[in-house]
Amino acid sequence: MDIIRVQDRAIEMGEALEAIQDPAVGGQALFLGTVRNHFEGRPSWGLFYEAYQELAEAEMAAIAAELKAEFGVSHVVMVHRVGELALGESAVLVAVSSAHREEALKACQAGIDRIKARVPIWKKERWADGATDWHDDPDASSGETPL
Amino acid sequence: MRDITVLFFSYAADRMNGRSRRYAVADGTTVETLFNEKLAPVLGDAIGQFRFSVNAAWADPSRVLADGDEVAVIPPVSGG
């Protein structure tokens, strides 16, 4: 089965792996995007994510349909978390299963790449120095620590 | 006149000082006209910086708005 969801609770890998089980598949690929402690060399304490949930889930469903059409994968799970995330927490999960490994690996990579490029979700960096910045904000503060 | 709700996200919401606003616009108003007349002066960015949706479906800036439409201003996405 497929799961396409934007949620504010923790992402559960077990749910995703269970969803993509199928006796007809021989390859399963799972990608987890996690919150790291730096961005472009600047120390970070965590991330805040927000989404336009209705459109985000519609776009993720469109991407899932593309993965099935282009790579022939059988099942697709895409879950993206919103809200405050601490270092090390999972922000996004993509899991796919298919008859063979090559299609599963390619589809998993395409899935996360397309989520990052197209789905209306935004992240705000919580810098270790106390400042916050939305990614891609033209007015975002520079990487220099304020005096 | 048409009553339009506009949703803002990310830094656009910060600049608008809110996540949604309502506007009354003239018949025939497009997303682009709404943006240029009501939003650009506050957002301070050109229309090319954003994508748009109407009623939670992607929409071209040339889309003519209908009464009750919900427009979203979509800054560059940064999920993942």
CSV table of C-alpha atoms in Angstrom, one decimal:
chain,number,residue,atom,x,y,z
A,1,MET,CA,0.0,0.0,0.0
A,2,ASP,CA,1.0,3.6,-0.3
A,3,ILE,CA,1.2,6.3,2.4
A,4,ILE,CA,1.3,10.0,1.5
A,5,ARG,CA,1.2,12.2,4.5
A,6,VAL,CA,2.4,15.5,6.1
A,7,GLN,CA,2.3,15.1,9.8
A,8,ASP,CA,3.4,16.8,13.0
A,9,ARG,CA,4.2,13.6,14.9
A,10,ALA,CA,7.4,11.6,14.8
A,11,ILE,CA,8.0,9.6,11.6
A,12,GLU,CA,7.9,5.8,12.1
A,13,MET,CA,10.1,3.7,9.9
A,14,GLY,CA,8.2,0.5,10.9
A,15,GLU,CA,4.9,1.8,9.5
A,16,ALA,CA,6.6,2.6,6.2
A,17,LEU,CA,8.4,-0.7,5.9
A,18,GLU,CA,5.2,-2.6,6.7
A,19,ALA,CA,3.3,-0.6,4.0
A,20,ILE,CA,5.7,-1.5,1.2
A,21,GLN,CA,5.8,-5.2,1.9
A,22,ASP,CA,4.6,-7.4,-1.0
A,23,PRO,CA,5.4,-11.0,-1.9
A,24,ALA,CA,6.0,-9.8,-5.5
A,25,VAL,CA,8.8,-7.4,-4.6
A,26,GLY,CA,12.5,-8.3,-4.3
A,27,GLY,CA,13.9,-4.8,-3.6
A,28,GLN,CA,13.1,-2.2,-1.0
A,29,ALA,CA,14.7,1.2,-0.6
A,30,LEU,CA,14.2,3.7,2.2
A,31,PHE,CA,15.6,7.2,2.5
A,32,LEU,CA,15.5,9.2,5.8
A,33,GLY,CA,16.3,12.9,5.8
A,34,THR,CA,17.4,13.9,9.3
A,35,VAL,CA,18.1,17.2,11.1
A,36,ARG,CA,21.8,18.0,11.1
A,37,ASN,CA,23.9,20.3,13.3
A,38,HIS,CA,25.2,22.6,10.6
A,39,PHE,CA,24.2,24.2,7.4
A,40,GLU,CA,26.8,25.7,5.0
A,41,GLY,CA,29.4,25.7,7.8
A,42,ARG,CA,27.2,27.5,10.4
A,43,PRO,CA,26.3,25.6,13.6
A,44,SER,CA,22.5,24.8,13.9
A,45,TRP,CA,20.4,23.7,16.9
A,46,GLY,CA,17.4,22.4,14.8
A,47,LEU,CA,14.8,23.1,12.2
A,48,PHE,CA,11.2,24.3,12.1
A,49,TYR,CA,9.1,23.0,9.1
A,50,GLU,CA,5.8,24.3,7.8
A,51,ALA,CA,3.7,23.0,4.9
A,52,TYR,CA,0.8,24.0,2.8
A,53,GLN,CA,-0.6,20.6,3.8
A,54,GLU,CA,-3.4,20.2,1.2
A,55,LEU,CA,-1.2,21.1,-1.8
A,56,ALA,CA,1.9,19.3,-0.3
A,57,GLU,CA,0.1,16.0,0.0
A,58,ALA,CA,-1.4,16.5,-3.5
A,59,GLU,CA,2.1,17.1,-5.0
A,60,MET,CA,3.6,14.2,-3.1
A,61,ALA,CA,0.8,12.0,-4.5
A,62,ALA,CA,1.6,13.2,-8.0
A,63,ILE,CA,5.3,12.4,-7.5
A,64,ALA,CA,4.4,8.9,-6.2
A,65,ALA,CA,2.3,8.3,-9.4
A,66,GLU,CA,5.4,9.4,-11.4
A,67,LEU,CA,7.6,7.0,-9.7
A,68,LYS,CA,5.2,4.1,-10.4
A,69,ALA,CA,5.0,5.2,-14.1
A,70,GLU,CA,8.7,5.8,-14.6
A,71,PHE,CA,10.3,3.1,-12.5
A,72,GLY,CA,7.6,0.5,-12.2
A,73,VAL,CA,7.7,0.5,-8.4
A,74,SER,CA,4.9,-1.3,-6.6
A,75,HIS,CA,4.5,0.7,-3.4
A,76,VAL,CA,5.5,4.2,-2.4
A,77,VAL,CA,5.5,5.8,1.1
A,78,MET,CA,6.3,9.5,1.4
A,79,VAL,CA,6.0,11.1,4.9
A,80,HIS,CA,7.1,14.6,5.7
A,81,ARG,CA,7.1,16.0,9.2
A,82,VAL,CA,6.2,19.6,10.2
A,83,GLY,CA,6.8,21.6,13.4
A,84,GLU,CA,9.8,21.9,15.6
A,85,LEU,CA,12.5,19.2,15.1
A,86,ALA,CA,15.5,18.6,17.2
A,87,LEU,CA,18.9,17.5,15.9
A,88,GLY,CA,18.9,13.9,14.7
A,89,GLU,CA,15.1,13.7,14.2
A,90,SER,CA,13.7,12.5,10.9
A,91,ALA,CA,12.1,15.2,8.8
A,92,VAL,CA,11.2,13.2,5.7
A,93,LEU,CA,10.9,9.5,4.7
A,94,VAL,CA,10.7,8.0,1.2
A,95,ALA,CA,10.3,4.2,0.9
A,96,VAL,CA,9.6,2.2,-2.2
A,97,SER,CA,9.5,-1.4,-3.2
A,98,SER,CA,9.8,-3.1,-6.6
A,99,ALA,CA,10.6,-6.4,-8.2
A,100,HIS,CA,14.3,-5.5,-8.5
A,101,ARG,CA,16.8,-3.4,-6.6
A,102,GLU,CA,17.8,-1.0,-9.4
A,103,GLU,CA,14.3,0.4,-9.9
A,104,ALA,CA,13.8,0.7,-6.1
A,105,LEU,CA,17.1,2.6,-5.6
A,106,LYS,CA,16.5,5.0,-8.6
A,107,ALA,CA,12.9,5.6,-7.6
A,108,CYS,CA,13.8,6.4,-4.0
A,109,GLN,CA,16.4,8.9,-5.1
A,110,ALA,CA,14.0,10.5,-7.6
A,111,GLY,CA,11.3,10.7,-4.9
A,112,ILE,CA,13.4,12.6,-2.4
A,113,ASP,CA,14.8,14.9,-5.1
A,114,ARG,CA,11.4,15.8,-6.4
A,115,ILE,CA,10.0,16.4,-2.9
A,116,LYS,CA,12.8,18.8,-2.3
A,117,ALA,CA,12.3,20.6,-5.6
A,118,ARG,CA,8.5,20.8,-5.8
A,119,VAL,CA,6.5,20.1,-2.6
A,120,PRO,CA,5.3,23.3,-0.8
A,121,ILE,CA,7.2,22.7,2.5
A,122,TRP,CA,9.6,25.2,4.1
A,123,LYS,CA,12.3,25.0,6.7
A,124,LYS,CA,13.5,27.5,9.1
A,125,GLU,CA,17.0,27.1,10.5
A,126,ARG,CA,17.5,27.6,14.3
A,127,TRP,CA,21.1,28.7,14.4
A,128,ALA,CA,23.2,27.9,17.4
A,129,ASP,CA,23.9,31.6,17.9
A,130,GLY,CA,20.1,32.2,18.5
A,131,ALA,CA,19.2,33.7,15.1
A,132,THR,CA,16.6,32.1,12.9
A,133,ASP,CA,16.2,32.1,9.1
A,134,TRP,CA,13.9,30.7,6.6
A,135,HIS,CA,15.8,28.9,3.9
A,136,ASP,CA,15.9,30.8,0.6
A,137,ASP,CA,14.7,34.0,2.2
A,138,PRO,CA,16.4,36.7,0.2
A,139,ASP,CA,16.7,38.7,3.4
A,140,ALA,CA,18.2,35.9,5.5
A,141,SER,CA,21.0,36.8,7.7
A,142,SER,CA,24.5,35.9,6.5
A,143,GLY,CA,26.6,33.1,7.8
A,144,GLU,CA,28.6,35.5,10.0
A,145,THR,CA,27.9,35.7,13.6
A,146,PRO,CA,26.5,39.1,14.6
A,147,LEU,CA,28.8,41.2,16.7
B,1,MET,CA,-16.3,42.8,-6.5
B,2,ARG,CA,-14.9,39.4,-5.6
B,3,ASP,CA,-13.9,38.3,-2.1
B,4,ILE,CA,-10.5,36.6,-2.2
B,5,THR,CA,-8.5,34.9,0.6
B,6,VAL,CA,-4.7,34.8,0.2
B,7,LEU,CA,-2.5,32.4,2.2
B,8,PHE,CA,1.1,33.1,3.0
B,9,PHE,CA,3.9,30.8,4.0
B,10,SER,CA,7.6,30.9,5.2
B,11,TYR,CA,9.2,34.4,4.9
B,12,ALA,CA,6.2,35.7,2.9
B,13,ALA,CA,4.0,35.2,6.0
B,14,ASP,CA,6.6,37.0,8.1
B,15,ARG,CA,6.6,40.0,5.7
B,16,MET,CA,2.8,40.1,5.6
B,17,ASN,CA,2.7,39.8,9.4
B,18,GLY,CA,0.1,37.0,9.1
B,19,ARG,CA,-0.8,33.7,7.5
B,20,SER,CA,-3.8,34.9,5.6
B,21,ARG,CA,-5.5,38.1,4.4
B,22,ARG,CA,-8.8,38.8,2.6
B,23,TYR,CA,-9.1,41.2,-0.3
B,24,ALA,CA,-12.0,42.6,-2.3
B,25,VAL,CA,-10.9,42.8,-6.0
B,26,ALA,CA,-12.7,43.9,-9.2
B,27,ASP,CA,-14.2,41.4,-11.6
B,28,GLY,CA,-11.6,40.1,-14.0
B,29,THR,CA,-8.7,40.4,-11.6
B,30,THR,CA,-6.0,37.9,-12.2
B,31,VAL,CA,-3.5,36.3,-9.7
B,32,GLU,CA,-0.8,38.6,-11.3
B,33,THR,CA,-2.9,41.7,-10.8
B,34,LEU,CA,-3.7,40.8,-7.3
B,35,PHE,CA,-0.1,40.2,-6.6
B,36,ASN,CA,1.2,43.4,-8.2
B,37,GLU,CA,-1.5,45.7,-6.7
B,38,LYS,CA,-2.0,44.3,-3.2
B,39,LEU,CA,0.9,42.1,-2.3
B,40,ALA,CA,4.1,43.2,-4.0
B,41,PRO,CA,4.3,46.5,-2.1
B,42,VAL,CA,4.5,44.6,1.2
B,43,LEU,CA,6.4,41.5,0.1
B,44,GLY,CA,9.0,43.5,-1.7
B,45,ASP,CA,9.8,40.7,-4.2
B,46,ALA,CA,9.0,40.4,-7.9
B,47,ILE,CA,6.3,38.0,-8.9
B,48,GLY,CA,8.8,35.7,-10.5
B,49,GLN,CA,10.1,34.8,-7.0
B,50,PHE,CA,6.8,33.0,-6.3
B,51,ARG,CA,4.5,30.2,-7.5
B,52,PHE,CA,0.8,30.3,-6.9
B,53,SER,CA,-2.1,28.0,-6.2
B,54,VAL,CA,-5.8,28.6,-6.4
B,55,ASN,CA,-8.0,26.4,-4.2
B,56,ALA,CA,-5.1,24.2,-3.5
B,57,ALA,CA,-4.2,23.5,-7.1
B,58,TRP,CA,-1.2,25.0,-8.9
B,59,ALA,CA,-2.3,28.1,-10.9
B,60,ASP,CA,-0.7,30.3,-13.6
B,61,PRO,CA,-0.5,34.0,-12.7
B,62,SER,CA,-2.9,34.7,-15.6
B,63,ARG,CA,-5.7,32.8,-13.8
B,64,VAL,CA,-8.8,35.0,-13.4
B,65,LEU,CA,-10.1,34.9,-9.9
B,66,ALA,CA,-13.6,33.9,-8.9
B,67,ASP,CA,-15.5,35.0,-5.8
B,68,GLY,CA,-14.5,33.0,-2.8
B,69,ASP,CA,-11.2,31.7,-4.3
B,70,GLU,CA,-8.3,30.9,-2.0
B,71,VAL,CA,-5.0,31.9,-3.4
B,72,ALA,CA,-1.7,30.8,-1.9
B,73,VAL,CA,1.6,32.6,-2.4
B,74,ILE,CA,4.3,29.9,-2.6
B,75,PRO,CA,7.9,31.0,-1.9
B,76,PRO,CA,10.8,28.8,-3.1
B,77,VAL,CA,10.3,25.5,-1.4
B,78,SER,CA,12.8,24.0,1.0
B,79,GLY,CA,11.4,20.8,2.3
B,80,GLY,CA,13.4,17.6,2.8
